[in-house]
Short mmCIF file of N, CA and C in Angstrom, two decimals:
data_model
loop_
_atom_site.label_atom_id
_atom_site.label_comp_id
_atom_site.label_asym_id
_atom_site.label_seq_id
_atom_site.Cartn_x
_atom_site.Cartn_y
_atom_site.Cartn_z
N GLN X 7 19.27 -12.18 3.78
CA GLN X 7 18.97 -10.80 3.45
C GLN X 7 19.83 -10.36 2.29
N PRO X 8 19.23 -9.62 1.32
CA PRO X 8 20.03 -9.17 0.19
C PRO X 8 21.10 -8.18 0.62
N GLY X 9 22.22 -8.19 -0.06
CA GLY X 9 23.30 -7.26 0.23
C GLY X 9 23.16 -6.01 -0.62
N PRO X 10 24.15 -5.12 -0.54
CA PRO X 10 24.10 -3.90 -1.33
C PRO X 10 24.04 -4.21 -2.83
N ASN X 11 23.29 -3.38 -3.54
CA ASN X 11 23.18 -3.54 -4.99
C ASN X 11 24.45 -3.03 -5.66
N PRO X 12 24.78 -3.57 -6.84
CA PRO X 12 25.96 -3.07 -7.55
C PRO X 12 25.82 -1.57 -7.81
N GLY X 13 26.91 -0.85 -7.71
CA GLY X 13 26.89 0.58 -7.97
C GLY X 13 26.42 1.38 -6.76
N GLY X 14 26.11 0.72 -5.65
CA GLY X 14 25.73 1.45 -4.45
C GLY X 14 24.34 2.04 -4.48
N THR X 15 23.47 1.55 -5.34
CA THR X 15 22.10 2.06 -5.41
C THR X 15 21.18 1.20 -4.56
N ALA X 16 20.41 1.84 -3.70
CA ALA X 16 19.42 1.13 -2.89
C ALA X 16 18.09 1.12 -3.65
N ARG X 17 17.19 0.25 -3.21
CA ARG X 17 15.88 0.15 -3.86
C ARG X 17 14.80 0.06 -2.80
N ILE X 18 13.69 0.75 -3.05
CA ILE X 18 12.49 0.62 -2.21
C ILE X 18 11.43 -0.07 -3.06
N SER X 19 10.90 -1.17 -2.53
CA SER X 19 9.88 -1.92 -3.26
C SER X 19 8.71 -2.22 -2.34
N PHE X 20 7.66 -2.77 -2.93
CA PHE X 20 6.45 -3.12 -2.18
C PHE X 20 6.16 -4.60 -2.35
N ALA X 21 5.64 -5.21 -1.30
CA ALA X 21 5.21 -6.61 -1.37
C ALA X 21 3.79 -6.69 -0.80
N PRO X 22 2.87 -7.24 -1.55
CA PRO X 22 3.04 -7.83 -2.86
C PRO X 22 3.34 -6.75 -3.91
N SER X 23 3.66 -7.18 -5.12
CA SER X 23 4.02 -6.23 -6.18
C SER X 23 2.81 -5.64 -6.90
N ALA X 24 1.63 -6.18 -6.65
CA ALA X 24 0.37 -5.65 -7.20
C ALA X 24 -0.76 -6.15 -6.31
N VAL X 25 -1.85 -5.37 -6.26
CA VAL X 25 -2.99 -5.73 -5.41
C VAL X 25 -4.27 -5.60 -6.20
N GLN X 26 -5.14 -6.60 -6.07
CA GLN X 26 -6.54 -6.52 -6.51
C GLN X 26 -7.37 -6.75 -5.27
N VAL X 27 -8.27 -5.82 -4.98
CA VAL X 27 -9.04 -5.90 -3.74
C VAL X 27 -10.49 -5.50 -4.01
N GLN X 28 -11.41 -6.16 -3.34
CA GLN X 28 -12.83 -5.81 -3.45
C GLN X 28 -13.08 -4.48 -2.73
N MET X 29 -14.02 -3.72 -3.26
CA MET X 29 -14.43 -2.46 -2.66
C MET X 29 -14.77 -2.68 -1.18
N ASN X 30 -14.34 -1.76 -0.33
CA ASN X 30 -14.59 -1.73 1.12
C ASN X 30 -13.80 -2.75 1.92
N LEU X 31 -12.93 -3.53 1.28
CA LEU X 31 -12.13 -4.50 2.03
C LEU X 31 -10.73 -3.95 2.29
N PRO X 32 -10.11 -4.37 3.39
CA PRO X 32 -8.75 -3.91 3.70
C PRO X 32 -7.69 -4.76 3.02
N PHE X 33 -6.50 -4.19 2.90
CA PHE X 33 -5.32 -4.94 2.46
C PHE X 33 -4.09 -4.27 3.07
N THR X 34 -3.02 -5.04 3.18
CA THR X 34 -1.77 -4.54 3.74
C THR X 34 -0.65 -4.73 2.73
N THR X 35 0.20 -3.74 2.63
CA THR X 35 1.40 -3.84 1.80
C THR X 35 2.62 -3.57 2.69
N GLU X 36 3.73 -4.18 2.33
CA GLU X 36 4.99 -3.96 3.04
C GLU X 36 5.90 -3.11 2.15
N ALA X 37 6.43 -2.02 2.71
CA ALA X 37 7.45 -1.24 2.03
C ALA X 37 8.80 -1.77 2.51
N ILE X 38 9.70 -2.05 1.56
CA ILE X 38 10.97 -2.73 1.88
C ILE X 38 12.14 -1.96 1.28
N LEU X 39 13.17 -1.77 2.07
CA LEU X 39 14.43 -1.18 1.61
C LEU X 39 15.40 -2.32 1.34
N GLU X 40 16.02 -2.31 0.17
CA GLU X 40 17.00 -3.34 -0.20
C GLU X 40 18.27 -2.67 -0.69
N GLY X 41 19.39 -3.23 -0.30
CA GLY X 41 20.67 -2.83 -0.88
C GLY X 41 21.26 -1.53 -0.41
N GLY X 42 20.77 -0.97 0.67
CA GLY X 42 21.39 0.23 1.22
C GLY X 42 22.61 -0.14 2.04
N PRO X 43 23.47 0.82 2.35
CA PRO X 43 24.64 0.51 3.18
C PRO X 43 24.22 0.25 4.63
N GLU X 44 24.97 -0.59 5.32
CA GLU X 44 24.72 -0.80 6.74
C GLU X 44 24.86 0.53 7.46
N GLY X 45 23.99 0.78 8.42
CA GLY X 45 24.02 2.04 9.16
C GLY X 45 23.33 3.18 8.44
N SER X 46 22.61 2.87 7.34
CA SER X 46 21.94 3.93 6.58
C SER X 46 20.75 4.49 7.36
N SER X 47 20.44 5.75 7.08
CA SER X 47 19.32 6.44 7.70
C SER X 47 18.71 7.39 6.69
N GLY X 48 17.54 7.91 6.99
CA GLY X 48 16.93 8.86 6.08
C GLY X 48 15.45 9.05 6.34
N GLN X 49 14.76 9.52 5.31
CA GLN X 49 13.33 9.77 5.40
C GLN X 49 12.68 9.37 4.09
N ILE X 50 11.48 8.85 4.18
CA ILE X 50 10.74 8.41 3.01
C ILE X 50 9.29 8.87 3.15
N SER X 51 8.71 9.33 2.04
CA SER X 51 7.29 9.67 2.01
C SER X 51 6.60 8.75 1.02
N LEU X 52 5.57 8.07 1.51
CA LEU X 52 4.73 7.23 0.67
C LEU X 52 3.50 8.05 0.29
N GLN X 53 3.06 7.91 -0.96
CA GLN X 53 1.91 8.66 -1.42
C GLN X 53 0.89 7.72 -2.03
N TYR X 54 -0.39 8.05 -1.87
CA TYR X 54 -1.48 7.23 -2.41
C TYR X 54 -2.67 8.14 -2.72
N ASP X 55 -3.61 7.62 -3.50
CA ASP X 55 -4.81 8.36 -3.88
C ASP X 55 -5.85 8.21 -2.77
N ALA X 56 -6.06 9.27 -2.00
CA ALA X 56 -6.99 9.22 -0.87
C ALA X 56 -8.44 9.07 -1.32
N ALA X 57 -8.74 9.34 -2.58
CA ALA X 57 -10.10 9.14 -3.08
C ALA X 57 -10.40 7.66 -3.32
N ALA X 58 -9.35 6.87 -3.52
CA ALA X 58 -9.53 5.43 -3.78
C ALA X 58 -9.15 4.56 -2.59
N LEU X 59 -8.23 5.06 -1.75
CA LEU X 59 -7.72 4.26 -0.64
C LEU X 59 -7.80 5.05 0.66
N ARG X 60 -8.29 4.40 1.71
CA ARG X 60 -8.33 5.02 3.04
C ARG X 60 -7.25 4.37 3.90
N PHE X 61 -6.36 5.20 4.42
CA PHE X 61 -5.32 4.73 5.33
C PHE X 61 -5.99 4.28 6.63
N THR X 62 -5.68 3.05 7.09
CA THR X 62 -6.28 2.57 8.33
C THR X 62 -5.25 2.20 9.40
N GLY X 63 -3.98 2.05 9.04
CA GLY X 63 -3.00 1.73 10.06
C GLY X 63 -1.61 1.49 9.51
N ILE X 64 -0.64 1.52 10.41
CA ILE X 64 0.76 1.31 10.01
C ILE X 64 1.50 0.59 11.13
N ALA X 65 2.38 -0.30 10.74
CA ALA X 65 3.25 -1.01 11.68
C ALA X 65 4.69 -0.77 11.22
N PRO X 66 5.37 0.24 11.78
CA PRO X 66 6.74 0.54 11.35
C PRO X 66 7.68 -0.61 11.63
N GLY X 67 8.66 -0.77 10.76
CA GLY X 67 9.69 -1.77 10.95
C GLY X 67 10.68 -1.34 12.03
N PRO X 68 11.65 -2.21 12.34
CA PRO X 68 12.65 -1.88 13.36
C PRO X 68 13.42 -0.61 13.00
N GLY X 69 13.52 0.30 13.95
CA GLY X 69 14.27 1.53 13.73
C GLY X 69 13.58 2.55 12.85
N VAL X 70 12.28 2.38 12.62
CA VAL X 70 11.52 3.30 11.78
C VAL X 70 10.50 4.03 12.64
N GLU X 71 10.42 5.35 12.47
CA GLU X 71 9.47 6.17 13.21
C GLU X 71 8.50 6.85 12.26
N ILE X 72 7.26 7.02 12.71
CA ILE X 72 6.26 7.74 11.92
C ILE X 72 6.48 9.23 12.15
N VAL X 73 6.70 9.97 11.07
CA VAL X 73 6.83 11.43 11.16
C VAL X 73 5.44 12.04 11.02
N SER X 74 4.68 11.59 10.02
CA SER X 74 3.31 12.05 9.84
C SER X 74 2.52 10.98 9.09
N SER X 75 1.25 10.91 9.42
CA SER X 75 0.33 10.02 8.73
C SER X 75 -1.03 10.70 8.71
N PRO X 76 -1.92 10.29 7.82
CA PRO X 76 -3.23 10.95 7.72
C PRO X 76 -3.98 10.88 9.05
N GLY X 77 -4.78 11.91 9.29
CA GLY X 77 -5.51 12.02 10.54
C GLY X 77 -4.79 12.99 11.45
N GLY X 78 -5.48 13.48 12.42
CA GLY X 78 -4.85 14.43 13.34
C GLY X 78 -4.37 15.67 12.62
N GLY X 79 -5.07 16.08 11.55
CA GLY X 79 -4.71 17.28 10.81
C GLY X 79 -3.63 17.07 9.77
N GLN X 80 -3.14 15.82 9.61
CA GLN X 80 -2.09 15.57 8.62
C GLN X 80 -2.71 15.44 7.22
N GLU X 81 -1.88 15.62 6.24
CA GLU X 81 -2.30 15.58 4.85
C GLU X 81 -2.75 14.17 4.44
N ALA X 82 -3.95 14.09 3.88
CA ALA X 82 -4.43 12.81 3.36
C ALA X 82 -3.60 12.46 2.12
N GLY X 83 -3.33 11.19 1.95
CA GLY X 83 -2.60 10.75 0.77
C GLY X 83 -1.10 10.68 0.93
N ARG X 84 -0.58 10.97 2.12
CA ARG X 84 0.88 10.95 2.32
C ARG X 84 1.20 10.42 3.72
N ILE X 85 2.23 9.57 3.77
CA ILE X 85 2.75 9.04 5.03
C ILE X 85 4.26 9.27 5.00
N THR X 86 4.80 9.91 6.02
CA THR X 86 6.23 10.18 6.06
C THR X 86 6.85 9.42 7.22
N LEU X 87 7.96 8.74 6.93
CA LEU X 87 8.64 7.89 7.90
C LEU X 87 10.12 8.26 8.00
N ARG X 88 10.66 8.15 9.21
CA ARG X 88 12.09 8.38 9.44
C ARG X 88 12.76 7.03 9.64
N LEU X 89 13.84 6.79 8.90
CA LEU X 89 14.63 5.58 9.06
C LEU X 89 15.84 5.94 9.91
N ASN X 90 15.88 5.45 11.14
CA ASN X 90 17.04 5.65 12.00
C ASN X 90 18.15 4.72 11.53
N PRO X 91 19.41 5.01 11.88
CA PRO X 91 20.51 4.16 11.42
C PRO X 91 20.22 2.68 11.70
N GLY X 92 20.42 1.86 10.68
CA GLY X 92 20.14 0.44 10.84
C GLY X 92 20.61 -0.34 9.64
N ALA X 93 20.05 -1.52 9.49
CA ALA X 93 20.44 -2.43 8.41
C ALA X 93 20.15 -1.79 7.05
N GLY X 94 21.00 -2.09 6.09
CA GLY X 94 20.83 -1.56 4.74
C GLY X 94 19.65 -2.18 4.01
N SER X 95 19.29 -3.39 4.38
CA SER X 95 18.11 -4.06 3.81
C SER X 95 17.19 -4.39 4.97
N ARG X 96 15.99 -3.82 4.91
CA ARG X 96 15.05 -4.01 6.03
C ARG X 96 13.62 -3.66 5.62
N ARG X 97 12.71 -4.13 6.45
CA ARG X 97 11.30 -3.81 6.30
C ARG X 97 11.11 -2.38 6.81
N ILE X 98 10.54 -1.52 5.98
CA ILE X 98 10.28 -0.14 6.39
C ILE X 98 8.99 -0.09 7.20
N ALA X 99 7.91 -0.64 6.63
CA ALA X 99 6.63 -0.61 7.34
C ALA X 99 5.61 -1.49 6.63
N GLY X 100 4.66 -1.96 7.40
CA GLY X 100 3.46 -2.58 6.86
C GLY X 100 2.36 -1.54 6.96
N VAL X 101 1.72 -1.23 5.84
CA VAL X 101 0.70 -0.18 5.81
C VAL X 101 -0.62 -0.81 5.36
N THR X 102 -1.68 -0.52 6.12
CA THR X 102 -2.99 -1.09 5.81
C THR X 102 -3.92 0.00 5.28
N PHE X 103 -4.62 -0.35 4.23
CA PHE X 103 -5.58 0.55 3.58
C PHE X 103 -6.91 -0.17 3.43
N GLN X 104 -7.96 0.62 3.22
CA GLN X 104 -9.26 0.08 2.83
C GLN X 104 -9.59 0.67 1.47
N ALA X 105 -10.04 -0.18 0.55
CA ALA X 105 -10.42 0.28 -0.79
C ALA X 105 -11.76 0.99 -0.69
N VAL X 106 -11.81 2.27 -1.06
CA VAL X 106 -13.05 3.04 -0.95
C VAL X 106 -13.49 3.67 -2.26
N GLY X 107 -12.67 3.61 -3.29
CA GLY X 107 -13.03 4.20 -4.58
C GLY X 107 -12.76 3.24 -5.70
N ALA X 108 -13.47 3.41 -6.79
CA ALA X 108 -13.38 2.46 -7.90
C ALA X 108 -12.23 2.74 -8.85
N ASN X 109 -11.48 3.79 -8.60
CA ASN X 109 -10.40 4.15 -9.52
C ASN X 109 -9.25 3.17 -9.43
N PRO X 110 -8.62 2.85 -10.58
CA PRO X 110 -7.32 2.18 -10.47
C PRO X 110 -6.40 3.17 -9.76
N SER X 111 -5.55 2.67 -8.93
CA SER X 111 -4.74 3.55 -8.09
C SER X 111 -3.35 2.97 -7.96
N ALA X 112 -2.51 3.67 -7.21
CA ALA X 112 -1.16 3.17 -6.93
C ALA X 112 -0.68 3.76 -5.61
N ILE X 113 0.20 3.02 -4.97
CA ILE X 113 0.91 3.51 -3.79
C ILE X 113 2.35 3.65 -4.24
N GLY X 114 2.93 4.79 -3.97
CA GLY X 114 4.29 5.01 -4.44
C GLY X 114 5.12 5.80 -3.46
N VAL X 115 6.34 6.08 -3.85
CA VAL X 115 7.27 6.87 -3.06
C VAL X 115 7.30 8.26 -3.69
N SER X 116 6.94 9.28 -2.91
CA SER X 116 6.93 10.64 -3.46
C SER X 116 8.21 11.39 -3.12
N ALA X 117 8.91 10.98 -2.08
CA ALA X 117 10.18 11.62 -1.72
C ALA X 117 10.98 10.64 -0.88
N VAL X 118 12.29 10.65 -1.11
CA VAL X 118 13.16 9.78 -0.31
C VAL X 118 14.53 10.42 -0.19
N ARG X 119 15.10 10.30 0.99
CA ARG X 119 16.47 10.72 1.21
C ARG X 119 17.09 9.63 2.06
N LEU X 120 18.18 9.06 1.56
CA LEU X 120 18.88 7.99 2.27
C LEU X 120 20.36 8.32 2.29
N ALA X 121 20.96 8.19 3.46
CA ALA X 121 22.39 8.46 3.59
C ALA X 121 23.07 7.30 4.30
N GLY X 122 24.31 7.07 3.92
CA GLY X 122 25.12 6.05 4.58
C GLY X 122 25.59 6.54 5.93
N PRO X 123 26.34 5.71 6.66
CA PRO X 123 26.75 6.08 8.02
C PRO X 123 27.64 7.32 8.09
N GLN X 124 28.33 7.68 7.01
CA GLN X 124 29.16 8.89 7.01
C GLN X 124 28.38 10.11 6.51
N GLY X 125 27.06 9.95 6.29
CA GLY X 125 26.23 11.07 5.85
C GLY X 125 26.23 11.28 4.34
N ILE X 126 26.89 10.39 3.59
CA ILE X 126 26.93 10.53 2.13
C ILE X 126 25.63 10.00 1.56
N GLU X 127 24.99 10.82 0.73
CA GLU X 127 23.70 10.44 0.15
C GLU X 127 23.84 9.22 -0.75
N VAL X 128 22.86 8.33 -0.65
CA VAL X 128 22.84 7.09 -1.42
C VAL X 128 21.72 7.19 -2.45
N PRO X 129 22.02 6.91 -3.73
CA PRO X 129 20.94 6.93 -4.73
C PRO X 129 19.95 5.80 -4.44
N VAL X 130 18.67 6.11 -4.65
CA VAL X 130 17.60 5.15 -4.37
C VAL X 130 16.67 5.08 -5.58
N THR X 131 16.40 3.86 -6.01
CA THR X 131 15.38 3.66 -7.04
C THR X 131 14.14 3.12 -6.33
N PHE X 132 13.00 3.36 -6.93
CA PHE X 132 11.77 2.87 -6.33
C PHE X 132 10.69 2.71 -7.39
N GLY X 133 9.78 1.84 -7.09
CA GLY X 133 8.65 1.60 -7.97
C GLY X 133 7.38 1.98 -7.25
N SER X 134 6.28 1.54 -7.82
CA SER X 134 5.00 1.79 -7.19
C SER X 134 4.22 0.48 -7.12
N LEU X 135 3.18 0.49 -6.33
CA LEU X 135 2.33 -0.67 -6.15
C LEU X 135 1.00 -0.38 -6.83
N PRO X 136 0.71 -1.02 -7.99
CA PRO X 136 -0.60 -0.80 -8.61
C PRO X 136 -1.70 -1.47 -7.78
N VAL X 137 -2.80 -0.73 -7.61
CA VAL X 137 -3.95 -1.24 -6.85
C VAL X 137 -5.19 -1.15 -7.74
N VAL X 138 -5.83 -2.29 -7.93
CA VAL X 138 -7.08 -2.34 -8.68
C VAL X 138 -8.19 -2.65 -7.69
N VAL X 139 -9.17 -1.75 -7.63
CA VAL X 139 -10.30 -1.94 -6.73
C VAL X 139 -11.43 -2.56 -7.55
N LEU X 140 -11.84 -3.75 -7.14
CA LEU X 140 -12.88 -4.48 -7.85
C LEU X 140 -14.25 -4.11 -7.29
N GLN X 141 -15.17 -3.85 -8.19
CA GLN X 141 -16.55 -3.55 -7.79
C GLN X 141 -17.26 -4.84 -7.40
N PRO X 142 -18.12 -4.78 -6.39
CA PRO X 142 -18.90 -5.98 -6.09
C PRO X 142 -19.79 -6.31 -7.28
N ARG X 143 -19.94 -7.58 -7.52
CA ARG X 143 -20.80 -7.98 -8.64
C ARG X 143 -22.25 -7.73 -8.27
N ALA X 144 -22.98 -7.19 -9.23
CA ALA X 144 -24.41 -6.98 -9.02
C ALA X 144 -25.08 -8.35 -9.07
N SER X 145 -25.99 -8.56 -8.17
CA SER X 145 -26.73 -9.81 -8.20
C SER X 145 -28.21 -9.49 -8.22
N TRP X 146 -28.94 -10.29 -8.92
CA TRP X 146 -30.38 -10.10 -8.96
C TRP X 146 -31.03 -11.47 -9.10
N HIS X 147 -32.21 -11.52 -8.70
CA HIS X 147 -32.96 -12.74 -8.88
C HIS X 147 -34.42 -12.38 -9.10
N VAL X 148 -35.11 -13.25 -9.76
CA VAL X 148 -36.52 -13.05 -10.03
C VAL X 148 -37.27 -13.85 -8.99
N GLY X 149 -38.15 -13.20 -8.31
CA GLY X 149 -38.93 -13.89 -7.29
C GLY X 149 -40.21 -14.46 -7.87
N LEU X 150 -40.14 -15.67 -8.37
CA LEU X 150 -41.33 -16.33 -8.90
C LEU X 150 -42.05 -17.05 -7.77
N THR X 151 -43.32 -16.89 -7.74
CA THR X 151 -44.10 -17.64 -6.76
C THR X 151 -45.02 -18.64 -7.44
N GLU X 152 -45.21 -18.48 -8.76
CA GLU X 152 -46.09 -19.40 -9.47
C GLU X 152 -45.60 -19.53 -10.90
N LEU X 153 -45.61 -20.73 -11.42
CA LEU X 153 -45.27 -20.94 -12.83
C LEU X 153 -46.58 -21.13 -13.58
N PRO X 154 -47.01 -20.08 -14.31
CA PRO X 154 -48.30 -20.17 -15.00
C PRO X 154 -48.34 -21.34 -15.97
N GLY X 155 -49.47 -21.96 -16.03
CA GLY X 155 -49.69 -23.07 -16.95
C GLY X 155 -49.18 -24.40 -16.43
N TRP X 156 -48.41 -24.39 -15.40
CA TRP X 156 -47.86 -25.62 -14.87
C TRP X 156 -48.55 -26.02 -13.56
N GLY X 157 -49.25 -25.07 -12.99
CA GLY X 157 -49.92 -25.36 -11.75
C GLY X 157 -48.99 -25.54 -10.58
N LEU X 158 -47.75 -25.06 -10.73
CA LEU X 158 -46.77 -25.18 -9.65
C LEU X 158 -46.65 -23.88 -8.89
N LYS X 159 -46.60 -23.98 -7.60
CA LYS X 159 -46.35 -22.80 -6.77
C LYS X 159 -45.02 -23.03 -6.07
N ILE X 160 -44.22 -21.99 -6.06
CA ILE X 160 -42.90 -22.08 -5.45
C ILE X 160 -42.86 -21.24 -4.19
#
């Protein structure tokens, strides 16, 4: 497991680092905390384009609780998680989406607060996960039943 980053800055990243998915198919991404102090806790909000991606499920990591997720009257496009005191580097959650829109999209961190065991706030850097939704290829065929002039019937 990676240790704390130089300068005491933690990082939130996604695995895989980019996604290409066919329209209407599901995919899962892992949100990962790296380099935080041992015993760190806090809250993180993940944000996504609800017009392009439909939230279908979440599997929180150890010591992580769901504060809010879409459905049940919650805001579409945002998932908020609480990180209880635990390892400085850990899996935050596996989140599953279904591609429903053709827009290029991204999953990112819209808000984060992380504190060490003494309650001192820890700076956090984070990136986003680009998502490209691929359109199904159009297919067509010509239904020939006879080839004129050849006397062949298919």
